[in-house]
PDB file of C-alpha atoms in Angstrom:
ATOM      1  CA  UNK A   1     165.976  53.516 114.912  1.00 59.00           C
ATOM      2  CA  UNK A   2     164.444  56.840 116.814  1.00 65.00           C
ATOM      3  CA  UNK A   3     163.505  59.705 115.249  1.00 62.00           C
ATOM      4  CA  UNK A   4     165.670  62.788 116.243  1.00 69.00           C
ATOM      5  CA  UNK A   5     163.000  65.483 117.284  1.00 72.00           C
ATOM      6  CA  UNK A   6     163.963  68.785 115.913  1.00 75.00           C
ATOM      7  CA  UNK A   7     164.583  71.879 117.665  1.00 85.00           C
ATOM      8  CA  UNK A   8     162.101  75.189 117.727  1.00 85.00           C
ATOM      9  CA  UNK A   9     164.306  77.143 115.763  1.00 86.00           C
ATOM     10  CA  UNK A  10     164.593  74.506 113.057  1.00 85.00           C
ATOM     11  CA  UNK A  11     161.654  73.809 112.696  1.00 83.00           C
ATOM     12  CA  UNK A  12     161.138  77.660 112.608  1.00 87.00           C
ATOM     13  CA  UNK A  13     163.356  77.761 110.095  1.00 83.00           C
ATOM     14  CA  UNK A  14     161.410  74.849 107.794  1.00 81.00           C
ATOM     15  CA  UNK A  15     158.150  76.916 108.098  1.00 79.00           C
ATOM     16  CA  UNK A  16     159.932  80.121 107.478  1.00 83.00           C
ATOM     17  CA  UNK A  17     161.379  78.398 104.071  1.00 79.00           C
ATOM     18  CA  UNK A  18     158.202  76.947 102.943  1.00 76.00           C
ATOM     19  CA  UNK A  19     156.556  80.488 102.939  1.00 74.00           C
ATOM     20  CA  UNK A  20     159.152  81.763 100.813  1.00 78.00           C
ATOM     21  CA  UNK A  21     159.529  78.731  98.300  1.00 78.00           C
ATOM     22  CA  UNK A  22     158.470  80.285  94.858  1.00 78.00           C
ATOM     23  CA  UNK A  23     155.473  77.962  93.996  1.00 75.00           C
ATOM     24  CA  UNK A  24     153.809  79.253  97.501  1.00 73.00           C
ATOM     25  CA  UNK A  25     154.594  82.565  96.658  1.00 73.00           C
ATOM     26  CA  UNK A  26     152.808  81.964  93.044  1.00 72.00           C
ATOM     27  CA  UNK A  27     149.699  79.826  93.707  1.00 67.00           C
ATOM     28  CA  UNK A  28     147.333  83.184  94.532  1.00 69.00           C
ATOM     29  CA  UNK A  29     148.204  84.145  91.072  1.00 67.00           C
ATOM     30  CA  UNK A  30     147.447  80.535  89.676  1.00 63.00           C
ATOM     31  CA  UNK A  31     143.815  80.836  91.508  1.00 60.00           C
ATOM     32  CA  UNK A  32     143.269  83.967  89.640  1.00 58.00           C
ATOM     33  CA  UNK A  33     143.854  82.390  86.646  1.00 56.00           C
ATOM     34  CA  UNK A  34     141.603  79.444  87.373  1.00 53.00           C
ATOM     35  CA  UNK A  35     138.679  81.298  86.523  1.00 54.00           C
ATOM     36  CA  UNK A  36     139.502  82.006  83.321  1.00 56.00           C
ATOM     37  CA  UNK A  37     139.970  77.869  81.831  1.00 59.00           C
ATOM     38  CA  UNK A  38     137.665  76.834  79.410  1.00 59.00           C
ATOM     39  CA  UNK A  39     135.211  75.277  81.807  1.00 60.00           C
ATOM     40  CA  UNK A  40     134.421  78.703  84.163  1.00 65.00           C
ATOM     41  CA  UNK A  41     133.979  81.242  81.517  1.00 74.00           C
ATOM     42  CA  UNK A  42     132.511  78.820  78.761  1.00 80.00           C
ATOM     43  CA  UNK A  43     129.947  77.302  81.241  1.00 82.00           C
ATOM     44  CA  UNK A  44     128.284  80.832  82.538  1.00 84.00           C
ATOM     45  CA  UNK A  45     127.561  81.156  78.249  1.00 89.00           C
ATOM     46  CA  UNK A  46     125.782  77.151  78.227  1.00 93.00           C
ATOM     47  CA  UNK A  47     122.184  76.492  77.804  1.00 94.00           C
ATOM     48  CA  UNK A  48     122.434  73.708  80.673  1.00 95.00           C
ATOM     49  CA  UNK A  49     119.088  71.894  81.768  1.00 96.00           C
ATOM     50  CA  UNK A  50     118.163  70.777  85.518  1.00 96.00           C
ATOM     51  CA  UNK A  51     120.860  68.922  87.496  1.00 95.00           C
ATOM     52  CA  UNK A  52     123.814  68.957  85.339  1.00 95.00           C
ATOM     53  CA  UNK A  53     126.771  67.304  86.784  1.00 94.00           C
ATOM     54  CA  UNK A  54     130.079  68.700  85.162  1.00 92.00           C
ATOM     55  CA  UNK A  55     133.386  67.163  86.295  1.00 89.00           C
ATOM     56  CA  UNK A  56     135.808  70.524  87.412  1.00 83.00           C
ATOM     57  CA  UNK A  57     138.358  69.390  84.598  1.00 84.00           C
ATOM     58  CA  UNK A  58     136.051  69.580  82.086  1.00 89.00           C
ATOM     59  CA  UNK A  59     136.563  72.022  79.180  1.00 90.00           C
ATOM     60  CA  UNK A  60     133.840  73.604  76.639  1.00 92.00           C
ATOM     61  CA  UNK A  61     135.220  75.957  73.445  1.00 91.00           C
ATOM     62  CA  UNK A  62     132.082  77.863  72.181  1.00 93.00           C
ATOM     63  CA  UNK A  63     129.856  77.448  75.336  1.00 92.00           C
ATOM     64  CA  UNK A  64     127.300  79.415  73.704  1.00 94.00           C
ATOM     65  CA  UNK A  65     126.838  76.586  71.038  1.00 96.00           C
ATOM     66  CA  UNK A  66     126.400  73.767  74.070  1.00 97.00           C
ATOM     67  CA  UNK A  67     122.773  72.697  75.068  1.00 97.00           C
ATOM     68  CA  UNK A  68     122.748  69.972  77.797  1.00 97.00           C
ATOM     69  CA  UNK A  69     119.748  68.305  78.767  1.00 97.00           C
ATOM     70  CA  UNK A  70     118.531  67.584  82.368  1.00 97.00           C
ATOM     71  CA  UNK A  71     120.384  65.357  84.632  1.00 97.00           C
ATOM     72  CA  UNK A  72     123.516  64.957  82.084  1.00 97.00           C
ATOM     73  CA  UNK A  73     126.592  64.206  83.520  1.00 97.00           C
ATOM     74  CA  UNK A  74     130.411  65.117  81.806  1.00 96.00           C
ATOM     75  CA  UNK A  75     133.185  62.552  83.316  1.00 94.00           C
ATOM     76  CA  UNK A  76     136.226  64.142  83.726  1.00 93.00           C
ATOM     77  CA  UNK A  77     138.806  65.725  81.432  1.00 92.00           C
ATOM     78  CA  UNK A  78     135.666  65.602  78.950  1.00 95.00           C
ATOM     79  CA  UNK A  79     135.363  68.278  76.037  1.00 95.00           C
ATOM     80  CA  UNK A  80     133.272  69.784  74.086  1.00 96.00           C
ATOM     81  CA  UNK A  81     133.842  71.812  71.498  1.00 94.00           C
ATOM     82  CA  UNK A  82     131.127  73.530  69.391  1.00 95.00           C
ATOM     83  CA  UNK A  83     132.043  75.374  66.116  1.00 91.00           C
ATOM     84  CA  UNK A  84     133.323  78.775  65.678  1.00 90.00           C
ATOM     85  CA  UNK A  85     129.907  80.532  64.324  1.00 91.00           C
ATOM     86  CA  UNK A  86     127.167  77.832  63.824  1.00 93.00           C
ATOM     87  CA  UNK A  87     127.449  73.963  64.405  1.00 95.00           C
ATOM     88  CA  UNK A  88     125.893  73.402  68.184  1.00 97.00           C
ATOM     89  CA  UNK A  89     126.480  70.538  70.167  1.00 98.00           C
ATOM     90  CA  UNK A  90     123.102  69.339  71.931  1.00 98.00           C
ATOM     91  CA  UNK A  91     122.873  66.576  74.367  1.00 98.00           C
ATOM     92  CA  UNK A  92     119.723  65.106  75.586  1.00 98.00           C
ATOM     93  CA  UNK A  93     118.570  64.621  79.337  1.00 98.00           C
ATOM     94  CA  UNK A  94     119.941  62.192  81.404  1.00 98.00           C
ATOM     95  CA  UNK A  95     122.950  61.029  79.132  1.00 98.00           C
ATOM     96  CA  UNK A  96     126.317  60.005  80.693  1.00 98.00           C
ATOM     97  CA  UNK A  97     129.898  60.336  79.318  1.00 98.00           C
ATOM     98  CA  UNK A  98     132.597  58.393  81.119  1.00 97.00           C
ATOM     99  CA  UNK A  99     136.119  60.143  81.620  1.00 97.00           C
ATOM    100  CA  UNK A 100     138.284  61.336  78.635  1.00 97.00           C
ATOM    101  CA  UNK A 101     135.362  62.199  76.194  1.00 98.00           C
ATOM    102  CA  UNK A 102     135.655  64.134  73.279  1.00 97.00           C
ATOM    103  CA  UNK A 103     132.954  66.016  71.018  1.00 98.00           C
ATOM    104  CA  UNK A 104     133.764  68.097  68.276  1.00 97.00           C
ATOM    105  CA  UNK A 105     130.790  69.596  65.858  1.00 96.00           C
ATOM    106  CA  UNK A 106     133.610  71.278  63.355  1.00 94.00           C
ATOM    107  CA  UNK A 107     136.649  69.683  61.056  1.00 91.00           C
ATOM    108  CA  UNK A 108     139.390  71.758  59.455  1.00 87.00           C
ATOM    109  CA  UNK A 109     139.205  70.965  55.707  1.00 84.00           C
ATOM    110  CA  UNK A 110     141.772  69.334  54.027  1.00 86.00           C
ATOM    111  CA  UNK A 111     142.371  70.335  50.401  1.00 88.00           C
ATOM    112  CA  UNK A 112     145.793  69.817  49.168  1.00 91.00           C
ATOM    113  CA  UNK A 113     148.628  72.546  48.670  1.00 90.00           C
ATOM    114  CA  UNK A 114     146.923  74.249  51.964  1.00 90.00           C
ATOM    115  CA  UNK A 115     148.100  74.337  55.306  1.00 91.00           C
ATOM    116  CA  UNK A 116     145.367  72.724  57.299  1.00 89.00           C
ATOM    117  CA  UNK A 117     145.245  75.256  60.139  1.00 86.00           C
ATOM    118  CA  UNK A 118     145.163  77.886  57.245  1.00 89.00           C
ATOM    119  CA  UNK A 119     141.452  76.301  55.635  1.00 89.00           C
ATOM    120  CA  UNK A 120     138.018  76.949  56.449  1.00 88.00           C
ATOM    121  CA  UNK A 121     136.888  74.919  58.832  1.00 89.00           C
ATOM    122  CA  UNK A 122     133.424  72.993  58.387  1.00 92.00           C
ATOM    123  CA  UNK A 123     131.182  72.679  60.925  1.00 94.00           C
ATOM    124  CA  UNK A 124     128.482  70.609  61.639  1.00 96.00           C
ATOM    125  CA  UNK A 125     126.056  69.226  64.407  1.00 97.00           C
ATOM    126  CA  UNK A 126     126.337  66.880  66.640  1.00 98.00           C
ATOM    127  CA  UNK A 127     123.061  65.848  68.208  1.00 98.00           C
ATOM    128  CA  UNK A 128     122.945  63.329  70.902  1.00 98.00           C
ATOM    129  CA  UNK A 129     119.580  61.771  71.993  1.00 98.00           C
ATOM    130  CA  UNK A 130     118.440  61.120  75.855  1.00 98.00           C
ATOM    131  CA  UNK A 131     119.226  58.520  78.017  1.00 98.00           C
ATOM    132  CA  UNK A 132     122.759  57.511  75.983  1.00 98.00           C
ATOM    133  CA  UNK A 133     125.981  56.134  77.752  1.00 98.00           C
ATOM    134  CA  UNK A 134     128.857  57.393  76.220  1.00 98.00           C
ATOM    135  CA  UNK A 135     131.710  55.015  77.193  1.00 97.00           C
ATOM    136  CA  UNK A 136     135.358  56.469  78.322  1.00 98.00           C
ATOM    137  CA  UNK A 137     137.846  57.762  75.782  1.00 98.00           C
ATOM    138  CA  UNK A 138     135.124  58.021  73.194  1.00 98.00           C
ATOM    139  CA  UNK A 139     135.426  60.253  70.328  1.00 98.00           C
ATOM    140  CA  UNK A 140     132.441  62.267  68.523  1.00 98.00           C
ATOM    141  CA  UNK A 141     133.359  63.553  65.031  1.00 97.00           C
ATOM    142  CA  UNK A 142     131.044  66.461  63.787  1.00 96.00           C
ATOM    143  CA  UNK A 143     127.601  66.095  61.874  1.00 96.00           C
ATOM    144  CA  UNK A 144     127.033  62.959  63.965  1.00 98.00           C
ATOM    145  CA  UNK A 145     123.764  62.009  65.587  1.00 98.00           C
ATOM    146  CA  UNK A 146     122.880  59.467  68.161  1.00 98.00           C
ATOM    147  CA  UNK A 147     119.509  58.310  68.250  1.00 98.00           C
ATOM    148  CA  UNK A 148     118.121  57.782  72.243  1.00 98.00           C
ATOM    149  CA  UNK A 149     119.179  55.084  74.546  1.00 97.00           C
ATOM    150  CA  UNK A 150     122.760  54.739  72.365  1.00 97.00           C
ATOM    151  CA  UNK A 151     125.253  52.726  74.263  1.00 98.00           C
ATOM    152  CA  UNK A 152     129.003  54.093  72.646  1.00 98.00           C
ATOM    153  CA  UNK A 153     131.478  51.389  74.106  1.00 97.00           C
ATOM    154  CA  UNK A 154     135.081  52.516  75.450  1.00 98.00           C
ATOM    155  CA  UNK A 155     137.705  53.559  73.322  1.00 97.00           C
ATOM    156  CA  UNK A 156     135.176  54.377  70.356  1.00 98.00           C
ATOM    157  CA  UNK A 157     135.611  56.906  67.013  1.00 98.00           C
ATOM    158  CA  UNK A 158     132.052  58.071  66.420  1.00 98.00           C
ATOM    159  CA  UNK A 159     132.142  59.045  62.767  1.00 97.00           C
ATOM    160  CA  UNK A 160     128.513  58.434  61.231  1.00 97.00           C
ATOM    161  CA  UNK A 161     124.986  58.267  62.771  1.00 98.00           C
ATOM    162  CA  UNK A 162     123.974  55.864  65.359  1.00 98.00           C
ATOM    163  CA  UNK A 163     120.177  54.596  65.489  1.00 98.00           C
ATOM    164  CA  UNK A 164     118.193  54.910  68.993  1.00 97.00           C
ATOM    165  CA  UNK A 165     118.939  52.117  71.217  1.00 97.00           C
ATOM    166  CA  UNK A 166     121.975  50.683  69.484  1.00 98.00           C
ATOM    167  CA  UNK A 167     125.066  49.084  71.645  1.00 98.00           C
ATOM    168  CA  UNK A 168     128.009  50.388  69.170  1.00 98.00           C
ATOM    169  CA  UNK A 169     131.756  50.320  69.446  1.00 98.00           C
ATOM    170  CA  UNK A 170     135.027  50.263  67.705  1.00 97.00           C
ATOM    171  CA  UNK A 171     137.005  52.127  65.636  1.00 96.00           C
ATOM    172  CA  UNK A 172     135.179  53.647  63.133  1.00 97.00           C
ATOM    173  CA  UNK A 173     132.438  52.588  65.382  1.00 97.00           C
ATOM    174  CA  UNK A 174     129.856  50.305  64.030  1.00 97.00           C
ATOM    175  CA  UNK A 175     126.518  48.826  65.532  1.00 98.00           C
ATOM    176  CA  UNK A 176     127.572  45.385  67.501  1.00 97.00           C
ATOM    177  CA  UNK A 177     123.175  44.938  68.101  1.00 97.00           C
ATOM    178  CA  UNK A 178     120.551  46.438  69.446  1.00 97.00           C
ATOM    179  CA  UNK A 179     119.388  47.031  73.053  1.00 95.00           C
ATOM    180  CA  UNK A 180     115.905  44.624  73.577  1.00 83.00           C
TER     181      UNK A 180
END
């Protein structure tokens, strides 16, 4: 079956619609508002070494708590999120996180009788040697440190200190062996 070519004024008509459809009319405003997402204004406060490669959908909360090493790279949708006043998050050169990575260096507390939201929160730091590999969808609880060359499989909960060069995964993750 052809295709019926349209006429001039039609097709003036199309374009004349698509200027005037409300999400064209409201992107400008959408750009303007792009600069202020966690990763533009967060970044400019980060302590970031020598070739840092940040996905564009990545997202920081308390930038000026974030030290990345040389040559680290953030997959996407990856966050980090340092505490409100004093746990830092500090990640060695030349470490890689796969996509969907989070970091947190502060819990809410959780005494009974208290809304959660409504505690102190505790912070503490999370310290993550050179040269690790930080699978996709892995999750780094606060006060955890990785010792250098790490290797955090896919899918893992971080909750307790991980010696230099260990291969560890799961949930909690655990040490499967060592790198040799």
């Amino acid at each position: 079956m052809a295709v019926k070519k349209q006429t001039v004024p039609k097709r003036i008509g199309r374009l004349i619609r698509s200027f005037l459809h409300p999400q064209v009319l409201l992107h400008p405003f959408r750009m303007l508002h792009y600069y202020g997402y966690s990763h533009v204004l967060e970044r400019q406060k980060m302590r970031l070494g020598r070739d840092v490669r940040l996905a564009p959908n990545t997202s920081f909360r308390n930038g000026e708590r974030i030290e990345l090493g040389d040559q680290v790279q953030l997959g996407e949708y990856t966050a980090l999120w340092a505490g409100r006043s004093t746990s830092w998050i500090r990640i060695g050169a030349r470490t890689t996180f796969g996509p969907n990575c989070y970091v947190t260096a502060a819990d809410y507390g959780l005494a009974a009788g208290t809304r959660i939201t409504d505690q102190e929160m505790v912070e503490r730091d999370v310290l993550i040697g050179a040269d690790c590999w930080i699978g996709t969808k892995t999750i780094i609880t606060a006060g955890v440190t990785l010792g250098e060359g790490c290797v955090i499989g896919a899918g893992s909960v971080v909750t307790r200190d991980i010696p230099a060069g260990a291969i560890a995964a799961g949930v909690p993750a655990r040490v499967l062996r060592m790198r040799s």
